Amino acid sequence: MLILAFESSCDETAAAVVRDGREVLSDAVASQADMHAVYGGVVPEIASRKHVEAIAALTDRALAEAGVTRSDIDAVAVTYGPGLIGALLVGVNFAKSAALAMGKPLIPVHHLRGHIAANYLAFPELEPPFLALCISGGNSMLVDVRGYTDMAILGATRDDAAGECFDKIARVLGLPYPGGRPMEELAQGGDDAKYPLPRARVAGNPLDMSFSGLKTAAVNLVHNAAQKGEALDRSSLAASVAAAISDELVPRAIEAAKQCGRRTMAAAGGVAANGRIRGDLERACREAGIRLYLPPLRLCGDNGAMIGSQAYYEYLAGSRADMSLNAYANLEI
Ligand code: KG4
């Protein structure tokens, strides 16, 4: 089954063709990051306009690179939430039009389910159940993937997402947006214990996370050093931030896997590209006897292939949308 999939929830426009949920025939992505970098973050109105400009040409590119025509496509899939509402609406309306014009079924896909499914593209043997650590620019959560379309949230951030924390600290350090990768580069050779940063404990659910205190502590550190004219060891601060974020995530992921009896874990989302977090996860999973899947870097960020993968399983589970499909800024997994 060939699925033409669209993703436009934030600042990447993407179109892909995926066979049977596992084989990527094409994956065309147009990033707008450079456009937003000038403003230090995503400007929703600009994101929507750039999606409109890019999506038709990307569709042609995805079909051409896959070596297929519209008549070969069996279904159309699209991210319908969560994300920036104006950005999502572009993908949803384009996908509705495409499905209607082509006379094919339309499959709505949850963005984070797509991030998790990126692992199915890289690891043919991976099947639910497993524990997923979803860490992106807008979300951080621990998900028990009981089945391809049966998921339960075990813990989530109460405030900022892990990626947002990297991005905001990067901003005060004068690094470009998005700040995760530049922060990782800056952290090379830094002392990760030089700046003691808080690790949050959240009342109620110990698997819930919090990043805003850590973010504020790091931002204050930068401002205080500037006000006092003190030199800041930027590299060690970046390393200390990565260590603190990793400490927030990794032990909880292990605990979550234990709680739901999973022996397999998969990471997902843009922050899963981070070397410190990947290394800590590998070590912790080895010690706990958990098999770990880390998606290749190109599949960590937003892309259309992951939506095409998850869409296949949504289709098998009977999920279809009609022309009344809407987009949702917030959406339960
Ligand atoms: O999954 P994604 O591409 O978009 C969302 O769905 O949010 O994630 C983007 C986030 C940004 O916050 C970016 O700074 C972060 O992923 N990121 C990283 C790295 N690469 C991207 N964070 C830490 N280390 C990285 N190497």
Short mmCIF file of C-alpha atoms and ligand atoms in Angstrom, two decimals:
data_model
loop_
_atom_site.label_atom_id
_atom_site.label_comp_id
_atom_site.label_asym_id
_atom_site.label_seq_id
_atom_site.Cartn_x
_atom_site.Cartn_y
_atom_site.Cartn_z
CA MET A 1 0.00 0.00 0.00
CA LEU A 2 1.41 3.40 -1.02
CA ILE A 3 0.63 6.39 1.19
CA LEU A 4 1.30 10.02 0.26
CA ALA A 5 1.89 11.78 3.59
CA PHE A 6 2.04 15.45 4.61
CA GLU A 7 3.52 17.16 7.67
CA SER A 8 3.25 20.90 8.40
CA SER A 9 2.82 21.19 12.17
CA CYS A 10 5.69 23.62 12.81
CA ASP A 11 8.46 24.99 10.59
CA GLU A 12 9.11 22.06 8.25
CA THR A 13 6.93 21.41 5.23
CA ALA A 14 7.18 17.76 4.26
CA ALA A 15 5.72 15.34 1.74
CA ALA A 16 6.67 11.67 1.47
CA VAL A 17 5.66 8.41 -0.16
CA VAL A 18 5.84 5.34 2.10
CA ARG A 19 5.09 1.70 1.25
CA ASP A 20 3.34 -0.49 3.82
CA GLY A 21 4.39 1.71 6.72
CA ARG A 22 8.01 0.61 6.57
CA GLU A 23 9.67 1.53 3.29
CA VAL A 24 10.43 5.16 2.42
CA LEU A 25 10.18 5.76 -1.34
CA SER A 26 10.69 9.51 -0.96
CA ASP A 27 10.90 12.04 1.84
CA ALA A 28 10.93 15.67 0.68
CA VAL A 29 11.43 18.21 3.49
CA ALA A 30 11.66 22.00 3.17
CA SER A 31 12.87 23.61 6.39
CA GLN A 32 11.99 27.22 7.15
CA ALA A 33 14.41 27.41 10.10
CA ASP A 34 16.58 30.06 8.42
CA MET A 35 13.56 32.32 7.97
CA HIS A 36 12.65 32.12 11.68
CA ALA A 37 16.26 32.33 12.89
CA VAL A 38 16.19 36.11 12.37
CA TYR A 39 13.45 36.33 15.04
CA GLY A 40 14.99 33.78 17.44
CA GLY A 41 11.99 31.44 17.21
CA VAL A 42 9.15 30.30 14.99
CA VAL A 43 6.80 33.09 13.86
CA PRO A 44 3.49 31.27 13.30
CA GLU A 45 2.21 33.59 10.57
CA ILE A 46 5.43 33.23 8.56
CA ALA A 47 5.33 29.45 9.06
CA SER A 48 1.81 29.23 7.58
CA ARG A 49 2.72 31.35 4.56
CA LYS A 50 5.87 29.36 3.84
CA HIS A 51 3.92 26.09 4.05
CA VAL A 52 1.47 27.44 1.46
CA GLU A 53 4.35 28.37 -0.84
CA ALA A 54 6.17 25.04 -0.52
CA ILE A 55 3.60 22.27 -0.26
CA ALA A 56 2.50 21.84 -3.90
CA ALA A 57 6.06 21.74 -5.27
CA LEU A 58 7.11 19.35 -2.48
CA THR A 59 4.28 17.01 -3.41
CA ASP A 60 5.49 16.89 -7.02
CA ARG A 61 9.02 16.27 -5.76
CA ALA A 62 7.92 13.46 -3.42
CA LEU A 63 6.01 11.71 -6.22
CA ALA A 64 8.86 12.15 -8.73
CA GLU A 65 11.55 10.94 -6.30
CA ALA A 66 9.40 7.91 -5.45
CA GLY A 67 9.03 7.19 -9.17
CA VAL A 68 5.24 7.03 -8.89
CA THR A 69 2.27 8.99 -10.20
CA ARG A 70 -0.84 10.13 -8.39
CA SER A 71 -2.78 7.13 -9.65
CA ASP A 72 -0.33 4.75 -7.89
CA ILE A 73 -1.17 6.28 -4.49
CA ASP A 74 -3.62 4.30 -2.33
CA ALA A 75 -4.24 6.83 0.46
CA VAL A 76 -3.37 10.33 1.63
CA ALA A 77 -2.21 11.03 5.20
CA VAL A 78 -1.69 14.23 7.14
CA THR A 79 -0.63 15.50 10.57
CA TYR A 80 -3.76 17.07 12.11
CA GLY A 81 -2.27 18.01 15.53
CA PRO A 82 -0.76 18.98 17.85
CA GLY A 83 1.16 21.99 16.54
CA LEU A 84 0.76 25.55 15.32
CA ILE A 85 -2.85 25.82 14.22
CA GLY A 86 -2.25 27.97 11.13
CA ALA A 87 0.62 25.72 10.02
CA LEU A 88 -1.39 22.54 10.56
CA LEU A 89 -4.35 23.94 8.62
CA VAL A 90 -2.21 24.29 5.48
CA GLY A 91 -1.29 20.59 5.49
CA VAL A 92 -4.78 19.45 6.46
CA ASN A 93 -6.51 21.47 3.73
CA PHE A 94 -3.96 20.48 1.10
CA ALA A 95 -4.29 16.81 2.03
CA LYS A 96 -8.09 17.02 1.98
CA SER A 97 -7.98 18.57 -1.49
CA ALA A 98 -5.50 15.93 -2.70
CA ALA A 99 -7.57 13.04 -1.31
CA LEU A 100 -10.76 14.48 -2.82
CA ALA A 101 -9.16 15.12 -6.22
CA MET A 102 -7.53 11.69 -6.30
CA GLY A 103 -10.57 9.87 -4.91
CA LYS A 104 -8.45 8.24 -2.17
CA PRO A 105 -9.06 7.74 1.56
CA LEU A 106 -7.72 10.38 3.97
CA ILE A 107 -5.93 9.29 7.15
CA PRO A 108 -5.39 11.75 10.03
CA VAL A 109 -2.17 11.24 12.03
CA HIS A 110 -1.13 12.53 15.46
CA HIS A 111 2.25 14.28 15.20
CA LEU A 112 3.85 12.46 18.13
CA ARG A 113 2.57 9.08 16.97
CA GLY A 114 4.43 9.96 13.76
CA HIS A 115 7.65 10.70 15.66
CA ILE A 116 7.39 7.31 17.36
CA ALA A 117 6.75 5.63 14.00
CA ALA A 118 10.02 7.06 12.62
CA ASN A 119 11.56 4.08 14.42
CA TYR A 120 9.56 1.60 12.26
CA LEU A 121 11.28 3.05 9.20
CA ALA A 122 14.75 2.49 10.62
CA PHE A 123 14.20 -0.79 12.44
CA PRO A 124 12.19 -3.41 10.52
CA GLU A 125 12.09 -5.76 13.52
CA LEU A 126 10.62 -3.18 15.94
CA GLU A 127 7.00 -3.85 16.90
CA PRO A 128 4.90 -2.74 19.87
CA PRO A 129 4.78 -3.08 22.78
CA PHE A 130 7.60 -0.76 23.83
CA LEU A 131 8.22 2.40 25.85
CA ALA A 132 8.69 5.58 23.81
CA LEU A 133 10.57 8.65 25.03
CA CYS A 134 9.17 11.49 22.91
CA ILE A 135 11.29 14.63 23.13
CA SER A 136 10.76 17.43 20.66
CA GLY A 137 10.53 21.20 20.50
CA GLY A 138 6.94 21.28 21.70
CA ASN A 139 6.50 18.07 23.70
CA SER A 140 8.26 15.83 26.17
CA MET A 141 6.51 12.66 27.25
CA LEU A 142 6.84 9.02 28.14
CA VAL A 143 4.43 6.88 26.16
CA ASP A 144 3.55 3.24 26.66
CA VAL A 145 3.12 2.03 23.07
CA ARG A 146 0.83 -0.96 23.74
CA GLY A 147 -0.02 -1.35 20.08
CA TYR A 148 0.51 0.58 16.85
CA THR A 149 -2.56 2.69 17.61
CA ASP A 150 -2.99 2.04 21.32
CA MET A 151 -0.92 4.38 23.50
CA ALA A 152 -0.95 5.68 27.06
CA ILE A 153 0.96 8.65 28.48
CA LEU A 154 2.86 7.67 31.62
CA GLY A 155 4.49 11.04 32.25
CA ALA A 156 4.86 14.41 30.56
CA THR A 157 6.38 17.80 31.13
CA ARG A 158 4.33 20.12 33.32
CA ASP A 159 5.76 23.22 31.60
CA ASP A 160 8.39 23.62 28.86
CA ALA A 161 9.48 20.87 26.49
CA ALA A 162 13.08 19.64 26.52
CA GLY A 163 13.71 21.17 23.07
CA GLU A 164 12.23 24.49 24.15
CA CYS A 165 14.60 24.49 27.13
CA PHE A 166 17.61 23.99 24.82
CA ASP A 167 16.29 26.66 22.43
CA LYS A 168 15.62 29.34 25.08
CA ILE A 169 19.01 28.90 26.77
CA ALA A 170 20.71 28.93 23.37
CA ARG A 171 18.99 32.22 22.65
CA VAL A 172 20.44 34.01 25.68
CA LEU A 173 23.84 32.59 24.73
CA GLY A 174 23.44 34.27 21.33
CA LEU A 175 23.27 30.96 19.44
CA PRO A 176 21.12 30.59 16.32
CA TYR A 177 17.63 29.08 16.30
CA PRO A 178 16.89 26.19 16.66
CA GLY A 179 19.37 26.02 19.49
CA GLY A 180 19.62 22.28 20.22
CA ARG A 181 22.33 21.45 17.71
CA PRO A 182 24.43 24.63 18.36
CA MET A 183 24.18 23.92 22.11
CA GLU A 184 25.49 20.41 21.49
CA GLU A 185 28.42 21.75 19.47
CA LEU A 186 29.20 24.37 22.13
CA ALA A 187 29.14 21.69 24.85
CA GLN A 188 32.04 19.79 23.24
CA GLY A 189 34.96 19.76 25.64
CA GLY A 190 32.95 21.53 28.37
CA ASP A 191 32.83 20.42 32.01
CA ASP A 192 29.28 19.17 32.62
CA ALA A 193 29.64 19.53 36.40
CA LYS A 194 30.92 23.11 36.44
CA TYR A 195 27.52 24.77 36.76
CA PRO A 196 25.18 23.00 39.18
CA LEU A 197 21.68 23.30 37.69
CA PRO A 198 18.46 22.12 39.34
CA ARG A 199 16.90 18.73 38.64
CA ALA A 200 13.16 18.96 39.18
CA ARG A 201 11.02 16.64 41.26
CA VAL A 202 7.37 16.90 40.44
CA ALA A 203 4.70 16.24 43.06
CA GLY A 204 1.95 13.82 42.12
CA ASN A 205 3.42 11.77 39.32
CA PRO A 206 7.18 11.10 39.63
CA LEU A 207 7.29 10.38 35.88
CA ASP A 208 6.18 13.92 35.07
CA MET A 209 8.96 16.34 34.19
CA SER A 210 9.66 20.05 34.51
CA PHE A 211 12.17 22.12 32.58
CA SER A 212 11.21 25.71 33.36
CA GLY A 213 13.21 25.93 36.62
CA LEU A 214 16.29 24.63 34.86
CA LYS A 215 15.76 27.07 32.00
CA THR A 216 15.36 30.03 34.38
CA ALA A 217 18.43 29.00 36.41
CA ALA A 218 20.60 28.84 33.28
CA VAL A 219 19.23 32.14 31.91
CA ASN A 220 19.84 33.86 35.29
CA LEU A 221 23.37 32.50 35.36
CA VAL A 222 24.10 34.10 31.98
CA HIS A 223 22.52 37.44 32.94
CA ASN A 224 24.24 37.56 36.37
CA ALA A 225 27.64 36.90 34.81
CA ALA A 226 27.02 39.69 32.27
CA GLN A 227 25.86 42.15 34.99
CA LYS A 228 28.88 41.41 37.19
CA GLY A 229 31.26 41.46 34.24
CA GLU A 230 32.32 37.90 35.06
CA ALA A 231 33.60 35.58 32.38
CA LEU A 232 31.26 32.74 31.55
CA ASP A 233 32.57 29.33 30.58
CA ARG A 234 30.01 28.96 27.78
CA SER A 235 31.12 25.51 26.80
CA SER A 236 30.80 24.18 30.36
CA LEU A 237 27.41 25.85 30.76
CA ALA A 238 26.15 24.15 27.58
CA ALA A 239 27.52 20.82 28.84
CA SER A 240 25.91 21.37 32.26
CA VAL A 241 22.55 22.13 30.62
CA ALA A 242 22.70 18.96 28.50
CA ALA A 243 23.58 16.93 31.60
CA ALA A 244 20.66 18.41 33.55
CA ILE A 245 18.17 17.80 30.72
CA SER A 246 19.44 14.27 30.28
CA ASP A 247 19.13 13.63 34.04
CA GLU A 248 15.54 14.82 33.83
CA LEU A 249 14.73 12.38 31.02
CA VAL A 250 16.81 9.21 31.24
CA PRO A 251 16.08 7.91 34.78
CA ARG A 252 12.35 8.58 34.26
CA ALA A 253 12.39 6.69 30.96
CA ILE A 254 13.98 3.68 32.66
CA GLU A 255 11.50 3.88 35.54
CA ALA A 256 8.57 4.14 33.11
CA ALA A 257 9.75 1.05 31.19
CA LYS A 258 10.01 -0.86 34.46
CA GLN A 259 6.57 0.28 35.61
CA CYS A 260 4.85 -1.02 32.50
CA GLY A 261 7.08 -4.07 32.18
CA ARG A 262 8.62 -3.13 28.83
CA ARG A 263 11.97 -4.58 27.82
CA THR A 264 12.21 -2.39 24.72
CA MET A 265 12.53 1.39 24.45
CA ALA A 266 12.57 3.77 21.47
CA ALA A 267 13.47 7.45 21.42
CA ALA A 268 11.65 9.93 19.19
CA GLY A 269 11.64 13.62 18.24
CA GLY A 270 14.21 16.30 17.45
CA VAL A 271 15.89 16.24 20.87
CA ALA A 272 16.56 12.50 20.42
CA ALA A 273 19.37 13.65 18.10
CA ASN A 274 21.32 14.89 21.12
CA GLY A 275 24.54 12.95 21.65
CA ARG A 276 24.61 13.36 25.43
CA ILE A 277 21.05 12.07 25.81
CA ARG A 278 21.68 9.21 23.35
CA GLY A 279 24.83 8.17 25.24
CA ASP A 280 23.12 8.33 28.65
CA LEU A 281 20.14 6.35 27.34
CA GLU A 282 22.43 3.68 25.89
CA ARG A 283 24.27 3.28 29.17
CA ALA A 284 21.14 3.25 31.32
CA CYS A 285 19.31 0.79 29.06
CA ARG A 286 22.31 -1.54 28.96
CA GLU A 287 22.43 -1.57 32.77
CA ALA A 288 18.67 -2.15 33.03
CA GLY A 289 18.65 -4.89 30.37
CA ILE A 290 16.42 -2.87 28.05
CA ARG A 291 16.83 -3.04 24.27
CA LEU A 292 17.12 0.52 22.98
CA TYR A 293 16.26 1.89 19.53
CA LEU A 294 17.66 5.30 18.60
CA PRO A 295 16.40 6.63 15.27
CA PRO A 296 19.05 7.93 12.85
CA LEU A 297 19.46 11.70 13.10
CA ARG A 298 17.64 12.43 9.82
CA LEU A 299 14.50 10.74 11.19
CA CYS A 300 14.55 12.54 14.56
CA GLY A 301 13.33 15.90 13.25
CA ASP A 302 9.99 16.54 11.56
CA ASN A 303 9.49 14.67 8.27
CA GLY A 304 6.69 13.28 6.15
CA ALA A 305 7.91 9.67 6.08
CA MET A 306 7.15 9.17 9.77
CA ILE A 307 3.57 10.34 9.14
CA GLY A 308 3.29 7.91 6.22
CA SER A 309 4.51 5.09 8.45
CA GLN A 310 2.05 5.72 11.27
CA ALA A 311 -0.75 6.33 8.75
CA TYR A 312 -0.43 2.77 7.48
CA TYR A 313 -1.18 1.38 10.94
CA GLU A 314 -3.98 3.90 11.50
CA TYR A 315 -5.45 2.74 8.17
CA LEU A 316 -5.25 -0.93 9.20
CA ALA A 317 -7.03 0.02 12.44
CA GLY A 318 -9.85 1.54 10.37
CA SER A 319 -9.11 5.23 10.82
CA ARG A 320 -10.46 7.46 8.01
CA ALA A 321 -11.30 11.16 7.89
CA ASP A 322 -13.81 12.93 5.68
CA MET A 323 -13.82 16.45 4.31
CA SER A 324 -14.82 17.83 7.70
CA LEU A 325 -11.36 17.00 9.16
CA ASN A 326 -10.04 19.90 11.23
CA ALA A 327 -6.61 20.69 12.70
CA TYR A 328 -5.99 20.84 16.46
CA ALA A 329 -3.29 22.82 18.28
CA ASN A 330 -3.70 20.44 21.23
CA LEU A 331 -4.50 16.79 20.71
CA GLU A 332 -4.38 13.76 22.98
CA ILE A 333 -2.07 11.03 21.78
O1 KG4 B 1 10.90 17.09 16.51
P1 KG4 B 1 11.31 18.45 16.08
O2 KG4 B 1 12.07 18.60 14.78
O3 KG4 B 1 10.09 19.42 16.01
C1 KG4 B 1 9.00 19.33 16.86
O4 KG4 B 1 8.11 18.51 16.57
O5 KG4 B 1 9.04 20.07 17.87
O6 KG4 B 1 12.20 19.03 17.28
C2 KG4 B 1 12.80 20.28 17.22
C3 KG4 B 1 13.59 20.47 18.51
C4 KG4 B 1 14.15 21.87 18.66
O7 KG4 B 1 13.85 22.33 19.96
C5 KG4 B 1 15.66 21.65 18.47
O8 KG4 B 1 16.45 22.60 19.16
C6 KG4 B 1 15.83 20.27 19.04
O9 KG4 B 1 14.71 19.57 18.54
N1 KG4 B 1 17.07 19.62 18.61
C7 KG4 B 1 18.06 19.27 19.46
C8 KG4 B 1 19.12 18.75 18.65
N2 KG4 B 1 18.72 18.79 17.35
C9 KG4 B 1 17.46 19.34 17.34
N3 KG4 B 1 18.14 19.36 20.79
C10 KG4 B 1 19.28 18.93 21.37
N4 KG4 B 1 20.33 18.43 20.68
C11 KG4 B 1 20.30 18.32 19.33
N5 KG4 B 1 21.33 17.82 18.67
#
